[in-house]
Structure formats: C-alpha cells, structure tokens
mmCIF file of C-alpha atoms in Angstrom:
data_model
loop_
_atom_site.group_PDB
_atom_site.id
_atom_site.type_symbol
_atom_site.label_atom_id
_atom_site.label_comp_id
_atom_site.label_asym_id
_atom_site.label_seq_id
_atom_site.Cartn_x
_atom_site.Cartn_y
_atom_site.Cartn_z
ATOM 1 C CA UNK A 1231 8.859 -3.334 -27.936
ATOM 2 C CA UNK A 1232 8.845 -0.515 -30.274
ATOM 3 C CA UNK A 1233 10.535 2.582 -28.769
ATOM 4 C CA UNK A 1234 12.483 0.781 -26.648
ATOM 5 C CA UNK A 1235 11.891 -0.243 -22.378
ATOM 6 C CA UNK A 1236 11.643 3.069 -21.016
ATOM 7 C CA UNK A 1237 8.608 4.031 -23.472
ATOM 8 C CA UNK A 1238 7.144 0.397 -23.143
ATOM 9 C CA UNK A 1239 6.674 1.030 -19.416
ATOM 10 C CA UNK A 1240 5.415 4.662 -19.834
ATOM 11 C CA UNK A 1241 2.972 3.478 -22.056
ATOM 12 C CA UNK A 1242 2.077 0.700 -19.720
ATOM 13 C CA UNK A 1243 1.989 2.597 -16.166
ATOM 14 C CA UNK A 1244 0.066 4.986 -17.834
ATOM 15 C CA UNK A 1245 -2.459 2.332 -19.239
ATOM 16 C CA UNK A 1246 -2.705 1.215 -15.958
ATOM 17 C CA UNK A 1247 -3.429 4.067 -14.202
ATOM 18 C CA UNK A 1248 -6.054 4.530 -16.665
ATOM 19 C CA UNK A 1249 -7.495 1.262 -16.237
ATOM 20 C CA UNK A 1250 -7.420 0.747 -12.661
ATOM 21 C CA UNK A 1251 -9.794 -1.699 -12.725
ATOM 22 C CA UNK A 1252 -8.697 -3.829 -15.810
ATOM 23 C CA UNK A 1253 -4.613 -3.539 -14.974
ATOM 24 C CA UNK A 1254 -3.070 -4.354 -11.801
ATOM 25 C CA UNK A 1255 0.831 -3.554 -10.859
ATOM 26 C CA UNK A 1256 2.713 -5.706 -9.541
ATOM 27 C CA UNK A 1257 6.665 -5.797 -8.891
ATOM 28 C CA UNK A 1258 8.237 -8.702 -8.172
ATOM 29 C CA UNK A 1259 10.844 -7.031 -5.193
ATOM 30 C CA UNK A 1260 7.642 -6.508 -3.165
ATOM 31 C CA UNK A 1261 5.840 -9.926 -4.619
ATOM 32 C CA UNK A 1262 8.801 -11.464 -3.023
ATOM 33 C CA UNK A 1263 9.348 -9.379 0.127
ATOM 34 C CA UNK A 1264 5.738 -9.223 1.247
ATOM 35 C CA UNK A 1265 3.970 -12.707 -0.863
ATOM 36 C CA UNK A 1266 1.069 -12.994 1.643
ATOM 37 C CA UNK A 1267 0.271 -9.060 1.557
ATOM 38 C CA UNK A 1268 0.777 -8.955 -2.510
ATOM 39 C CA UNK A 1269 -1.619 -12.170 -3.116
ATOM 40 C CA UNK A 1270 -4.516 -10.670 -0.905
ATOM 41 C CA UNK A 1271 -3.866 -7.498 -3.052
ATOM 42 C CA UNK A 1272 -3.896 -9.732 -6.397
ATOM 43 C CA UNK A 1273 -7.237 -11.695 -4.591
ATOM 44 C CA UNK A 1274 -9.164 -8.550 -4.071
ATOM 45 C CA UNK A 1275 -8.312 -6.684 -7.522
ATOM 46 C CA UNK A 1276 -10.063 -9.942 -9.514
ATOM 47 C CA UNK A 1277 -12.522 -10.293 -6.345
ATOM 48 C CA UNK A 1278 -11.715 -13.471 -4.480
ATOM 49 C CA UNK A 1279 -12.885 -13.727 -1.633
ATOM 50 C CA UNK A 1280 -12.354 -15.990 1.577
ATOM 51 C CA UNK A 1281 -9.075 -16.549 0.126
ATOM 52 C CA UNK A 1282 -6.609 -16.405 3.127
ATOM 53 C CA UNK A 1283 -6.173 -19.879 4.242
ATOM 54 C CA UNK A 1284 -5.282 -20.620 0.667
ATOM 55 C CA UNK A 1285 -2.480 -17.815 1.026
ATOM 56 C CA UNK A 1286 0.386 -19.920 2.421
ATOM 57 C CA UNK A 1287 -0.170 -22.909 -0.252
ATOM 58 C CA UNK A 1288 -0.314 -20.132 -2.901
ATOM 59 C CA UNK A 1289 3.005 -18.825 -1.890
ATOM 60 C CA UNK A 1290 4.288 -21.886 -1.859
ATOM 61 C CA UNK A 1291 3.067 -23.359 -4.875
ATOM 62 C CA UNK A 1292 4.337 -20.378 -6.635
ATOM 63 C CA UNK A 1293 7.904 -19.535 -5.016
ATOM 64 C CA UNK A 1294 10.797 -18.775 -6.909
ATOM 65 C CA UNK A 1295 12.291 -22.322 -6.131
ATOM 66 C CA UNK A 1296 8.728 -23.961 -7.044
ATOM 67 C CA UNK A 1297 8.469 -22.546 -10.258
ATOM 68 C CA UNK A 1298 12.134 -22.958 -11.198
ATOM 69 C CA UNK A 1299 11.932 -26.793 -10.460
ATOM 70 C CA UNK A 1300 8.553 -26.950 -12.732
ATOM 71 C CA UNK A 1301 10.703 -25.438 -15.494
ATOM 72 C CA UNK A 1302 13.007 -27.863 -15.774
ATOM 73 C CA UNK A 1303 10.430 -30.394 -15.400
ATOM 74 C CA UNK A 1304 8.761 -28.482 -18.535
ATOM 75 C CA UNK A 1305 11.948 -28.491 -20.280
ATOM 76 C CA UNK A 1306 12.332 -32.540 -20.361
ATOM 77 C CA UNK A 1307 9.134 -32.728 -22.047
ATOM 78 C CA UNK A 1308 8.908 -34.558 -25.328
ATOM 79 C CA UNK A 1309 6.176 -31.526 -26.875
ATOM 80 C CA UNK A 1310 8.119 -29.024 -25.781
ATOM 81 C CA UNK A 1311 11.408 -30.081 -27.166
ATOM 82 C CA UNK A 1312 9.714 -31.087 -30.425
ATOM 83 C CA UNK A 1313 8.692 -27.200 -31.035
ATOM 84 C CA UNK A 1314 11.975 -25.862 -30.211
ATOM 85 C CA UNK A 1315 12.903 -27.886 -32.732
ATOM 86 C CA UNK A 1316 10.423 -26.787 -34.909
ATOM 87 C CA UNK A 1317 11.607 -22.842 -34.447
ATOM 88 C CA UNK A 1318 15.324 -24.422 -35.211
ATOM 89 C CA UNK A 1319 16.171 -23.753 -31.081
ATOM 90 C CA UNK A 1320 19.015 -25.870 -29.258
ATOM 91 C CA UNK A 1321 18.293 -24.807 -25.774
ATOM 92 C CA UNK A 1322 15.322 -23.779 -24.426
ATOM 93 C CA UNK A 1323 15.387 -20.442 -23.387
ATOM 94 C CA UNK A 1324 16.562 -19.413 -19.447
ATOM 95 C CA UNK A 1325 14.331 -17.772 -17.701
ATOM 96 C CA UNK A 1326 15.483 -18.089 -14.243
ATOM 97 C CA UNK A 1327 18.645 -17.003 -12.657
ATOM 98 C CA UNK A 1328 18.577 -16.359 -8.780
ATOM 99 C CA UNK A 1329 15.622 -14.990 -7.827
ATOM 100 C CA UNK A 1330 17.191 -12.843 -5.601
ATOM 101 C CA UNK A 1331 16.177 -8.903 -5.270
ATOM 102 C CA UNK A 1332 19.212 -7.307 -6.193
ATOM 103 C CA UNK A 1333 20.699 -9.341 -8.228
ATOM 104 C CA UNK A 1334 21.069 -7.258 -10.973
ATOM 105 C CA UNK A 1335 24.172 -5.544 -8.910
ATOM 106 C CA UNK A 1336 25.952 -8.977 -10.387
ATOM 107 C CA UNK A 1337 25.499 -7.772 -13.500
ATOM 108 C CA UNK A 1338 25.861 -4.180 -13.796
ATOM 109 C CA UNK A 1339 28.890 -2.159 -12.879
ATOM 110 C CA UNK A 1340 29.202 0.966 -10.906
ATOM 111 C CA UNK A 1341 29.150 2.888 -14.188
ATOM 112 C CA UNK A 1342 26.664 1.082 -15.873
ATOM 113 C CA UNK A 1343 24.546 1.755 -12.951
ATOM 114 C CA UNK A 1344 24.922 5.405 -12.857
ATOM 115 C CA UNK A 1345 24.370 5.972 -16.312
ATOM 116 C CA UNK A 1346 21.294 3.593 -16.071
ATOM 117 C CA UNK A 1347 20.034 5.895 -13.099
ATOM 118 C CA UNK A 1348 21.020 9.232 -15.303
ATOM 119 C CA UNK A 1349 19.137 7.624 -18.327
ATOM 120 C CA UNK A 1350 16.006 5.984 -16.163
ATOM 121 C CA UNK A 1351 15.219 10.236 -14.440
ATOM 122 C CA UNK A 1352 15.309 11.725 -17.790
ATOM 123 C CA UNK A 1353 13.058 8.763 -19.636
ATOM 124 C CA UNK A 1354 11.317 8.580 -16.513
ATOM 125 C CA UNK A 1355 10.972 12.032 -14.969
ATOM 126 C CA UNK A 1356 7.206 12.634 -15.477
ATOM 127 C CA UNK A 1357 6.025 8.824 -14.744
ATOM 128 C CA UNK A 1358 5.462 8.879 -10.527
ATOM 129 C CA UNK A 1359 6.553 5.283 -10.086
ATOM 130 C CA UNK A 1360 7.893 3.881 -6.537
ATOM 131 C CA UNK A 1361 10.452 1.666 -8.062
ATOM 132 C CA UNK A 1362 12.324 -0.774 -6.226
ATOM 133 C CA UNK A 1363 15.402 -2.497 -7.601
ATOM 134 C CA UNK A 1364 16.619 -3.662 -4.721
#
C-alpha cells in the first residue's frame, strides 16, 4: 500500500465513486448489522435477480462463525500447509478474531483513539465517507 491506509482508501473511494457501476462499497459494520438488506444491495449491483429466498441461506452460509469454522477446516489441509512451507511460514496467518463491531475498542486505548480520530479528519477531511466503526 504505497502511501500508507489513509491514501489507499482515498484513492479507492474515489475510484469508486468514479466507477459506480464497476465498484461497489461495502462495510462490514453494516454487512453485519443489516446481512439481508446488504446482500439484496450486493444482488442488484451485479444484477441478480429473484434472489430473496436464497437470502437467509446466503447469510448463513457466509456468517462470521461459518466462515471462521471453514478456515480452520482450510488450515488442516495437506496443500495448504505444503505452501506455507514453501514461503518458509510456521503458522498460517489469522485472519479472524471476534467478529464483533467494535472490537477494535479492545485494542486501542483512549489515546490511541483520539489521535487516530485527529489523524483520520485531517487525512480524511475532503473524502465524504459515512464511516462506521462501531
């Protein structure tokens, strides 16, 4: 990510607005408060249609605890392991924690917070993004 986060997602937002119909946004706070409402949004921007009785399975297929489950599954497998090996890797990378909006309070202090909020309206301040981290 040359230039760091904060230009990485100007870039991208801006890419996206641009491309409206090639680039679709989606944040995983309101992919995991409102699943049905962001998959009908996903269905119509690459024009599926007749997709809601296929919805609920969707979200379930593809929830947090779902997904989390297959990756462990992935992680036992003999191919997989053999190319970690291959790159000289121990462990295969984590990639889930929680899945829990918010969670990022765990992580970050009350300072580190505030200077990430001073930091994120200057980098940010001419990017119109509704944001929600938490």
């Amino acid at each position: 990510m040359n230039g760091g986060w904060f230009n990485y997602n100007r870039v991208f937002i801006r890419e996206a607005r641009t491309r409206k119909d090639q680039i679709i946004m989606i944040q995983y706070e309101r992919l995991k408060r409102n699943t049905i409402d962001e998959l009908k949004r996903l269905a119509d921007f690459l024009g599926i249609n007749d997709v809601d009785p296929l919805l609920q399975e969707i979200a379930e297929k593809c929830s947090f605890k779902n997904l989390q489950a297959a990756d462990k599954t992935v992680r036992n497998d003999a191919a997989l392991s053999e190319i970690m090996r291959a790159m000289h890797l121990k462990e295969h990378p984590e990639i889930y924690r929680k899945g829990e909006i918010g969670d990022w309070k765990n992580y970050f202090t009350v300072a580190m917070s505030e200077t990430f909020d001073k930091i994120y309206a200057d980098k940010m301040k001419d990017i119109e993004l509704d944001i929600e981290f938490d």
